[in-house]
């Protein structure tokens, strides 16, 4: 048994009756977010078909409301996760609903089971146990995690309706079997409730259209609830937060399931969706975790774009209104919360006049969220019914006040106040120094940082790298020599491909750059 990361877990008896150690190669991270009664929480990872405990953890004290993470190193194979609340009411008390997430360890951190904010009171009395239903493989998850997954717009979408298509990212090995092994090649979609109330897998083969016509990509498209609802083939439940995972099947051979995404059938929310700034790193309008400046003419450097809603049923675009909110650490002081008037365009330019409202500050990071109205501003899909700023400002530290996904936006310079001049590349010239960061894009191996004219009383600088969720994935402290920083950071191929934000702090100066990892 292993209570954390180790070199091996179990042994196997070989032909000479000797115990041969089985090395662990797959390190996973278990994150708990509990209510105030945190000492009631515990978890176990067990072998797939026995009660042999591989890893376990119990929270020792109450009052821990920050994330509690522990690692577990596993041999390749399949296991069961059990999360318990001895109080019998889930991770719910004091206005907090907690949960957990099992993921790969490391910066990439692909999810295996995601039940954050969703471990509520379960039927059956104390203790409450959250675990996958034993419908398939005794409720097991397997490592390593595969690469099949929903496309970006189908991942973490919580407003699905019947007969819409959730789409898998193309697996070229599967596509290559179109017209060759049609009935035994395709994708298996697995929908499950981490709390154990639902688990269903359905295979989409090349051999059937499922309402999507013909071609090598039709098996990627899974039509929701477009099958007969029976005990053996249950429809996806409404208003239950599920996970969805996908695996390819090539000529009858299953690939490993890929990472988990959140999923929910919710027709009410689909009629008036939650919106967010464009957070797809591949989009030219990418606006989440970015550097922008304030002022000047309308241009890309001062533009934020909302991912427009797709309500069901559809509404006329003339009735759609957008509202954006900027909050920083100064709330509730003046300027700590800026709510702009509604507008008809999903594009916001950061250059409004002082007469029209409080302007954004230089060298300040804001938490930004947006919302939408589908009836000309008479009502809003989330938040206060009024668009008045005073009625829509709240503590950004309280997640219940968010309109939707909150994105970090760093204002680096403006036309109305002095400050560093932010360029569009990874070389940033300032009034008091020059920052160069290369190579960018980066292959995830080494990142070189050069910074000039560091203040004489500053002896170290800190370098923090954040992913697009705001999670810090790398932290380094670098020594200053004679007013200069010339260092390389070994990234160890720990960062998954995508967009990151690099914050460099040198005394009272802060530099922010975007970093693109291309694996």
Coordinates of C-alpha atoms in Angstrom, one line a residue:
X1 CA 0.0 0.0 0.0
X2 CA 1.2 3.5 -0.8
X3 CA -0.1 6.7 0.8
X4 CA 1.5 9.0 -1.7
X5 CA 4.1 9.0 -4.4
X6 CA 6.4 6.0 -4.3
X7 CA 8.7 4.0 -6.5
X8 CA 6.4 1.0 -6.7
X9 CA 3.1 -0.3 -5.2
X10 CA 2.7 -4.0 -5.5
X11 CA 4.5 -7.1 -6.4
X12 CA 3.7 -10.0 -8.7
X13 CA 4.8 -13.6 -8.2
X14 CA 6.9 -14.8 -11.1
X15 CA 7.6 -18.4 -12.2
X16 CA 10.2 -18.9 -9.6
X17 CA 7.8 -17.9 -6.8
X18 CA 9.7 -14.6 -6.2
X19 CA 7.9 -11.3 -5.6
X20 CA 8.8 -8.9 -8.4
X21 CA 8.0 -5.3 -7.8
X22 CA 5.6 -3.6 -10.2
X23 CA 6.8 0.0 -10.7
X24 CA 4.4 2.9 -10.6
X25 CA 4.6 5.1 -13.6
X26 CA 1.3 7.0 -13.6
X27 CA 1.2 9.8 -11.0
X28 CA -2.2 11.3 -10.4
X29 CA -3.3 14.2 -8.2
X30 CA -6.4 14.1 -6.0
X31 CA -7.8 17.6 -5.1
X32 CA -10.4 18.0 -2.4
X33 CA -12.3 21.2 -1.9
X34 CA -14.3 20.7 1.3
X35 CA -16.8 22.6 3.3
X36 CA -15.9 24.0 6.7
X37 CA -16.1 20.5 8.3
X38 CA -13.1 19.4 6.3
X39 CA -12.1 16.7 8.8
X40 CA -15.1 14.6 7.7
X41 CA -13.5 14.2 4.2
X42 CA -11.4 11.3 3.0
X43 CA -10.6 9.3 -0.1
X44 CA -9.3 6.0 -1.2
X45 CA -8.0 4.6 -4.5
X46 CA -8.5 0.8 -4.6
X47 CA -7.7 -2.0 -7.0
X48 CA -10.4 -2.5 -9.7
X49 CA -11.9 -5.7 -8.4
X50 CA -10.9 -5.9 -4.7
X51 CA -10.9 -3.7 -1.7
X52 CA -7.1 -3.5 -1.6
X53 CA -6.2 0.1 -0.9
X54 CA -3.5 1.6 -3.1
X55 CA -3.6 5.2 -1.8
X56 CA -5.7 6.9 0.8
X57 CA -5.9 10.3 2.6
X58 CA -8.0 11.8 5.4
X59 CA -8.2 15.5 6.1
X60 CA -6.8 15.9 9.6
X61 CA -8.5 19.2 10.8
X62 CA -11.6 21.3 10.2
X63 CA -11.7 24.7 8.5
X64 CA -9.6 24.0 5.4
X65 CA -11.5 25.6 2.6
X66 CA -8.5 26.0 0.2
X67 CA -7.7 23.1 -2.2
X68 CA -6.2 20.1 -0.5
X69 CA -4.0 18.1 -3.0
X70 CA -2.3 14.8 -2.6
X71 CA -0.5 12.7 -5.2
X72 CA -0.7 8.9 -5.8
X73 CA 1.6 6.9 -8.0
X74 CA 0.0 4.0 -9.8
X75 CA 1.2 1.2 -12.1
X76 CA -0.5 1.1 -15.5
X77 CA -4.0 -0.4 -14.9
X78 CA -7.5 0.2 -13.6
X79 CA -8.7 1.4 -10.2
X80 CA -11.7 2.7 -8.3
X81 CA -12.0 6.0 -6.5
X82 CA -14.1 6.4 -3.4
X83 CA -14.6 9.8 -1.7
X84 CA -16.3 9.9 1.6
X85 CA -18.0 12.4 3.9
X86 CA -18.5 10.9 7.4
X87 CA -21.1 13.6 8.2
X88 CA -23.4 12.1 5.6
X89 CA -24.4 15.4 4.0
X90 CA -21.8 15.7 1.3
X91 CA -19.3 18.6 1.3
X92 CA -22.0 21.1 2.1
X93 CA -22.0 23.5 5.1
X94 CA -21.7 27.2 5.8
X95 CA -22.9 28.1 2.3
X96 CA -20.1 26.1 0.7
X97 CA -20.6 23.1 -1.7
X98 CA -17.3 21.4 -2.2
X99 CA -16.1 18.5 -4.3
X100 CA -13.1 16.9 -5.8
X101 CA -11.1 16.4 -9.0
X102 CA -8.8 13.5 -10.0
X103 CA -6.3 14.4 -12.7
X104 CA -2.9 13.6 -14.1
X105 CA -0.1 15.1 -12.0
X106 CA 2.0 17.9 -13.5
X107 CA 1.3 21.1 -15.3
X108 CA -0.9 19.5 -18.0
X109 CA -3.2 18.0 -15.4
X110 CA -5.8 16.4 -17.7
X111 CA -8.9 15.5 -15.8
X112 CA -9.9 11.9 -15.1
X113 CA -12.9 12.6 -12.8
X114 CA -14.2 16.1 -12.2
X115 CA -16.7 16.6 -9.3
X116 CA -15.6 20.0 -8.1
X117 CA -18.5 21.9 -6.5
X118 CA -20.8 19.0 -6.9
X119 CA -20.5 16.6 -3.8
X120 CA -23.9 17.3 -2.4
X121 CA -25.9 15.2 0.1
X122 CA -26.4 11.7 -1.3
X123 CA -29.2 9.2 -0.6
X124 CA -28.6 6.5 2.0
X125 CA -27.4 8.3 5.1
X126 CA -23.9 8.6 6.6
X127 CA -21.3 8.2 5.4
X128 CA -21.9 9.7 2.0
X129 CA -19.7 8.0 -0.6
X130 CA -19.1 9.5 -4.0
X131 CA -18.0 6.9 -6.5
X132 CA -18.7 5.9 -10.1
X133 CA -21.5 3.4 -10.7
X134 CA -20.3 -0.1 -11.2
X135 CA -22.2 -0.4 -14.6
X136 CA -18.9 -0.8 -16.5
X137 CA -15.7 -2.4 -15.3
X138 CA -16.8 -2.2 -11.6
X139 CA -16.8 1.6 -11.7
X140 CA -13.1 1.9 -12.6
X141 CA -10.9 4.5 -14.2
X142 CA -7.8 3.5 -16.0
X143 CA -4.3 5.0 -16.5
X144 CA -2.7 6.1 -18.6
X145 CA -5.2 8.6 -20.1
X146 CA -5.7 8.6 -23.8
X147 CA -5.9 11.5 -26.2
X148 CA -9.5 11.3 -27.6
X149 CA -11.6 14.1 -26.4
X150 CA -14.5 16.5 -27.3
X151 CA -13.6 19.4 -29.5
X152 CA -13.1 22.7 -27.7
X153 CA -16.6 24.0 -28.1
X154 CA -18.1 20.7 -26.8
X155 CA -16.0 20.5 -23.7
X156 CA -17.4 21.9 -20.4
X157 CA -20.6 22.9 -22.1
X158 CA -23.5 22.9 -19.5
X159 CA -26.5 23.8 -21.7
X160 CA -27.1 20.9 -24.0
X161 CA -30.5 19.9 -25.4
X162 CA -31.8 16.7 -27.0
X163 CA -30.8 16.0 -30.6
X164 CA -27.8 18.3 -30.6
X165 CA -24.4 16.8 -31.5
X166 CA -21.5 16.6 -29.2
X167 CA -18.4 16.2 -31.4
X168 CA -15.2 14.3 -30.8
X169 CA -11.8 15.6 -32.0
X170 CA -10.7 13.6 -35.0
X171 CA -8.5 10.5 -34.4
X172 CA -6.8 9.9 -37.7
X173 CA -6.5 6.2 -36.9
X174 CA -10.2 6.0 -36.6
X175 CA -10.8 8.1 -39.7
X176 CA -8.5 5.9 -41.7
X177 CA -10.9 2.9 -41.1
X178 CA -13.8 4.6 -42.9
X179 CA -14.9 2.3 -45.7
X180 CA -12.6 -0.5 -44.3
X181 CA -14.0 -1.6 -41.0
X182 CA -17.0 0.6 -40.7
X183 CA -18.9 -1.5 -38.1
X184 CA -16.0 -2.0 -35.7
X185 CA -14.4 1.4 -35.9
X186 CA -15.6 4.7 -34.4
X187 CA -15.8 6.4 -31.0
X188 CA -17.3 5.3 -27.7
X189 CA -18.8 8.2 -25.7
X190 CA -19.0 7.6 -21.9
X191 CA -21.2 9.8 -19.8
X192 CA -21.1 9.4 -16.0
X193 CA -22.1 11.1 -12.8
X194 CA -19.1 11.0 -10.4
X195 CA -21.6 10.6 -7.5
X196 CA -22.8 7.3 -9.0
X197 CA -26.4 8.0 -10.2
X198 CA -25.7 7.5 -13.9
X199 CA -23.2 5.8 -16.2
X200 CA -23.8 5.0 -19.9
X201 CA -21.5 4.3 -22.9
X202 CA -22.6 4.4 -26.5
X203 CA -20.6 3.5 -29.5
X204 CA -20.7 5.6 -32.7
X205 CA -19.5 3.6 -35.6
X206 CA -18.7 4.5 -39.2
X207 CA -21.5 2.2 -40.1
X208 CA -24.4 4.4 -39.0
X209 CA -25.0 8.1 -39.7
X210 CA -26.9 9.0 -36.4
X211 CA -28.4 11.8 -38.5
X212 CA -25.1 13.2 -39.7
X213 CA -24.8 11.9 -43.3
X214 CA -21.7 10.2 -44.6
X215 CA -17.9 10.6 -44.5
X216 CA -14.9 9.8 -42.3
X217 CA -16.0 12.3 -39.7
X218 CA -19.6 11.3 -39.2
X219 CA -18.7 8.9 -36.3
X220 CA -17.2 12.0 -34.5
X221 CA -20.8 13.3 -34.1
X222 CA -22.9 11.9 -31.3
X223 CA -26.5 12.9 -31.3
X224 CA -27.8 13.4 -27.7
X225 CA -30.7 11.2 -26.6
X226 CA -31.4 10.1 -30.1
X227 CA -32.0 6.5 -29.1
X228 CA -34.8 4.5 -27.4
X229 CA -34.9 5.2 -23.7
X230 CA -34.7 1.8 -21.8
X231 CA -33.2 0.5 -18.6
X232 CA -30.2 -0.8 -20.6
X233 CA -29.9 2.4 -22.8
X234 CA -31.0 5.2 -20.5
X235 CA -31.3 8.8 -21.8
X236 CA -29.0 11.4 -20.5
X237 CA -30.7 12.9 -17.4
X238 CA -31.7 16.6 -17.2
X239 CA -30.0 19.0 -14.8
X240 CA -27.4 16.5 -13.6
X241 CA -23.7 17.5 -13.8
X242 CA -22.0 14.7 -15.7
X243 CA -18.5 14.0 -17.0
X244 CA -18.0 12.9 -20.6
X245 CA -15.0 10.9 -21.9
X246 CA -14.3 9.5 -25.3
X247 CA -12.1 6.7 -26.7
X248 CA -11.5 5.7 -30.3
X249 CA -12.0 2.2 -31.5
X250 CA -9.9 0.9 -34.5
X251 CA -11.0 -2.3 -36.1
X252 CA -12.5 -3.5 -32.9
X253 CA -9.6 -2.5 -30.7
X254 CA -10.4 0.1 -28.0
X255 CA -8.0 3.0 -27.3
X256 CA -7.8 4.4 -23.8
X257 CA -10.4 6.9 -22.7
X258 CA -9.2 10.5 -23.0
X259 CA -9.6 13.3 -20.5
X260 CA -12.9 14.2 -18.9
X261 CA -15.0 17.3 -19.7
X262 CA -18.0 18.5 -17.8
X263 CA -21.5 18.0 -19.4
X264 CA -25.0 18.9 -18.5
X265 CA -28.4 18.7 -20.2
X266 CA -30.2 21.9 -19.3
X267 CA -32.9 23.3 -21.7
X268 CA -33.7 26.2 -19.4
X269 CA -30.0 27.4 -19.5
X270 CA -29.9 26.7 -23.2
X271 CA -32.7 29.2 -23.7
X272 CA -30.7 31.9 -22.0
X273 CA -27.0 30.9 -22.0
X274 CA -24.1 31.9 -19.9
X275 CA -21.4 33.6 -22.0
X276 CA -17.7 34.3 -21.6
X277 CA -14.8 36.0 -23.3
X278 CA -13.4 34.0 -26.2
X279 CA -11.2 31.5 -24.5
X280 CA -10.2 29.3 -27.4
X281 CA -6.4 29.8 -27.9
X282 CA -6.8 29.0 -31.6
X283 CA -9.2 31.8 -32.2
X284 CA -8.0 35.2 -33.5
X285 CA -10.3 36.8 -31.0
X286 CA -8.8 35.0 -28.0
X287 CA -9.5 37.3 -25.0
X288 CA -8.9 35.3 -21.8
X289 CA -5.6 35.6 -19.9
X290 CA -4.3 38.3 -22.2
X291 CA -2.4 41.5 -22.1
X292 CA -4.3 44.6 -23.4
X293 CA -3.7 48.4 -23.3
X294 CA -6.3 51.1 -22.6
X295 CA -6.9 54.0 -25.0
X296 CA -6.1 54.8 -28.7
X297 CA -8.2 54.0 -31.7
X298 CA -10.1 50.7 -32.1
X299 CA -7.5 47.9 -32.7
X300 CA -6.6 44.4 -31.6
X301 CA -4.4 45.6 -28.7
X302 CA -7.4 47.1 -26.9
X303 CA -10.1 44.7 -28.0
X304 CA -12.0 42.0 -26.0
X305 CA -14.4 39.7 -27.8
X306 CA -17.3 37.7 -26.3
X307 CA -18.1 34.2 -27.6
X308 CA -21.6 34.9 -28.8
X309 CA -24.5 32.9 -27.4
X310 CA -26.3 30.2 -29.3
X311 CA -29.7 30.1 -27.6
X312 CA -32.2 27.3 -28.2
X313 CA -34.7 28.3 -29.4
X314 CA -32.9 31.0 -31.4
X315 CA -33.6 34.7 -31.0
X316 CA -33.2 37.7 -33.3
X317 CA -29.7 39.2 -33.1
X318 CA -31.3 42.7 -32.8
X319 CA -32.5 41.6 -29.3
X320 CA -29.1 40.6 -28.0
X321 CA -27.3 42.8 -25.5
X322 CA -23.9 42.3 -23.9
X323 CA -22.5 43.7 -20.6
X324 CA -19.0 43.5 -19.3
X325 CA -17.5 43.8 -15.8
X326 CA -14.0 44.5 -14.6
X327 CA -13.0 43.8 -11.0
X328 CA -9.6 43.9 -9.3
X329 CA -8.2 43.5 -5.8
X330 CA -9.2 47.1 -4.8
X331 CA -12.9 46.3 -4.5
X332 CA -14.9 47.8 -2.8
X333 CA -12.8 51.0 -3.2
X334 CA -13.5 53.2 -6.2
X335 CA -12.3 51.7 -9.4
X336 CA -12.3 48.2 -7.9
X337 CA -15.4 47.3 -9.9
X338 CA -16.2 48.7 -13.4
X339 CA -19.5 47.7 -15.1
X340 CA -19.9 49.1 -18.6
X341 CA -23.3 49.9 -20.1
X342 CA -25.0 47.3 -22.3
X343 CA -24.2 47.2 -26.0
X344 CA -25.3 45.3 -29.1
X345 CA -21.9 44.1 -30.2
X346 CA -19.9 41.2 -28.7
X347 CA -16.7 43.3 -29.3
X348 CA -15.6 45.6 -26.5
X349 CA -12.9 48.2 -27.1
X350 CA -11.0 49.5 -24.1
X351 CA -10.8 53.1 -24.9
X352 CA -13.9 54.8 -23.5
X353 CA -13.7 58.4 -22.2
X354 CA -13.6 59.4 -18.6
X355 CA -16.9 61.1 -19.1
X356 CA -18.6 57.8 -19.9
X357 CA -17.3 56.0 -16.9
X358 CA -14.3 55.0 -14.8
X359 CA -11.3 54.0 -17.0
X360 CA -9.0 51.0 -16.5
X361 CA -5.7 51.5 -14.8
X362 CA -2.3 50.8 -16.2
X363 CA -0.3 47.8 -14.8
X364 CA -3.4 46.3 -13.3
X365 CA -4.9 42.9 -13.7
X366 CA -8.6 42.6 -13.8
X367 CA -11.0 39.7 -13.4
X368 CA -13.4 40.1 -16.3
X369 CA -16.7 38.4 -16.9
X370 CA -19.6 39.1 -19.3
X371 CA -23.3 38.4 -19.5
X372 CA -26.0 38.5 -22.1
X373 CA -29.6 39.6 -22.5
X374 CA -31.9 38.2 -25.2
X375 CA -34.7 40.7 -24.9
X376 CA -33.0 44.0 -25.5
X377 CA -31.9 44.4 -21.9
X378 CA -35.2 43.9 -20.2
X379 CA -33.9 40.8 -18.4
X380 CA -30.5 39.2 -18.2
X381 CA -29.5 35.5 -18.3
X382 CA -27.5 35.8 -15.1
X383 CA -27.1 38.4 -12.3
X384 CA -29.2 41.4 -11.3
X385 CA -32.2 42.2 -13.4
X386 CA -30.9 45.8 -13.7
X387 CA -27.9 46.8 -15.8
X388 CA -27.0 49.5 -13.3
X389 CA -23.3 49.3 -12.2
X390 CA -24.1 49.8 -8.5
X391 CA -26.4 46.7 -8.5
X392 CA -23.8 44.5 -10.3
X393 CA -20.7 45.0 -8.2
X394 CA -19.7 42.3 -5.8
X395 CA -16.6 40.8 -4.2
X396 CA -14.6 39.0 -6.9
X397 CA -13.3 36.6 -4.2
X398 CA -16.8 35.2 -3.8
X399 CA -17.3 32.7 -6.7
X400 CA -21.1 32.8 -6.4
X401 CA -21.1 36.4 -7.7
X402 CA -19.5 35.4 -11.0
X403 CA -21.6 35.9 -14.2
X404 CA -19.8 32.9 -15.8
X405 CA -16.2 32.1 -16.5
X406 CA -13.9 34.8 -15.1
X407 CA -10.9 35.7 -17.3
X408 CA -7.8 37.5 -16.3
X409 CA -7.0 40.6 -18.4
X410 CA -3.8 42.5 -17.7
X411 CA -3.8 46.2 -18.7
X412 CA -0.2 47.0 -19.5
X413 CA -0.3 50.6 -20.8
X414 CA -2.6 53.4 -21.7
X415 CA -2.7 56.7 -23.5
X416 CA -3.7 58.6 -20.4
X417 CA -1.1 57.5 -17.9
X418 CA 2.6 56.7 -17.9
X419 CA 3.7 53.1 -17.9
X420 CA 5.5 50.3 -19.8
X421 CA 4.8 50.2 -23.6
X422 CA 3.6 46.7 -24.4
X423 CA 4.4 45.3 -27.8
X424 CA 2.8 42.4 -29.5
X425 CA 5.8 40.1 -29.4
X426 CA 7.9 38.6 -26.6
X427 CA 10.2 41.6 -26.5
X428 CA 8.9 44.3 -24.3
X429 CA 10.6 47.7 -24.2
X430 CA 9.8 49.9 -21.1
X431 CA 10.9 53.3 -19.9
X432 CA 13.0 51.5 -17.2
X433 CA 14.3 48.4 -18.9
X434 CA 13.9 45.9 -21.6
X435 CA 12.5 42.3 -21.3
X436 CA 13.2 39.6 -23.9
X437 CA 11.7 36.2 -23.6
X438 CA 12.5 33.5 -26.1
X439 CA 11.9 31.2 -27.9
X440 CA 8.2 32.1 -28.2
X441 CA 6.4 30.0 -29.4
X442 CA 8.3 27.4 -27.3
X443 CA 8.6 23.6 -27.5
X444 CA 8.3 23.2 -23.8
X445 CA 12.0 22.6 -23.1
X446 CA 13.8 25.8 -22.1
X447 CA 12.7 29.4 -21.8
X448 CA 15.3 32.2 -21.9
X449 CA 14.6 35.5 -20.0
X450 CA 16.7 38.6 -20.3
X451 CA 15.7 41.7 -18.2
X452 CA 17.8 44.9 -18.1
X453 CA 17.9 47.9 -15.7
X454 CA 16.6 46.2 -12.6
X455 CA 16.6 48.6 -9.7
X456 CA 19.7 48.5 -7.5
X457 CA 17.8 47.4 -4.4
X458 CA 16.2 44.4 -6.1
X459 CA 18.3 41.2 -5.7
X460 CA 15.9 38.6 -7.0
X461 CA 13.0 38.5 -9.4
X462 CA 10.1 36.0 -9.4
X463 CA 8.8 34.3 -12.5
X464 CA 5.3 32.8 -12.4
X465 CA 3.6 31.0 -15.3
X466 CA -0.2 30.7 -15.3
X467 CA -2.5 28.6 -17.5
X468 CA -5.7 29.9 -19.0
X469 CA -7.7 28.9 -15.9
X470 CA -5.5 31.2 -13.7
X471 CA -3.7 28.2 -12.1
X472 CA 0.0 28.8 -11.4
X473 CA 1.9 25.9 -13.1
X474 CA 5.5 27.1 -12.7
X475 CA 7.2 29.4 -10.1
X476 CA 10.9 30.4 -10.1
X477 CA 13.1 32.8 -8.3
X478 CA 16.0 34.2 -10.2
X479 CA 19.0 36.1 -8.9
X480 CA 19.8 39.6 -10.2
X481 CA 23.4 40.3 -11.2
X482 CA 24.6 43.9 -11.6
X483 CA 21.1 45.1 -12.5
X484 CA 20.5 42.4 -15.1
X485 CA 18.7 39.1 -15.3
X486 CA 20.0 36.6 -17.8
X487 CA 18.6 33.1 -17.1
X488 CA 17.1 30.1 -18.6
X489 CA 14.1 28.2 -17.1
X490 CA 13.9 24.5 -17.7
X491 CA 10.3 23.7 -18.5
X492 CA 11.0 19.9 -18.5
X493 CA 8.2 19.4 -21.1
X494 CA 5.7 19.7 -18.2
X495 CA 3.5 22.2 -20.0
X496 CA 0.8 21.0 -22.4
X497 CA 0.5 22.7 -25.7
X498 CA -1.5 26.0 -25.5
X499 CA -1.3 29.5 -24.3
X500 CA 0.1 30.7 -20.9
X501 CA 0.7 34.0 -19.1
X502 CA 4.2 34.8 -17.7
X503 CA 4.3 37.3 -14.9
X504 CA 7.8 38.6 -13.9
X505 CA 8.0 40.7 -10.7
X506 CA 11.1 42.8 -10.1
X507 CA 10.6 44.9 -7.0
X508 CA 7.7 47.2 -7.7
X509 CA 7.7 46.5 -11.4
X510 CA 5.7 43.8 -13.1
X511 CA 6.1 42.5 -16.6
X512 CA 3.5 40.3 -18.2
X513 CA 3.9 38.3 -21.4
X514 CA 2.0 35.6 -23.3
X515 CA 3.8 32.3 -23.9
X516 CA 2.8 29.8 -26.6
X517 CA 3.7 26.2 -26.0
X518 CA 3.8 24.1 -29.2
X519 CA 4.4 20.4 -28.4

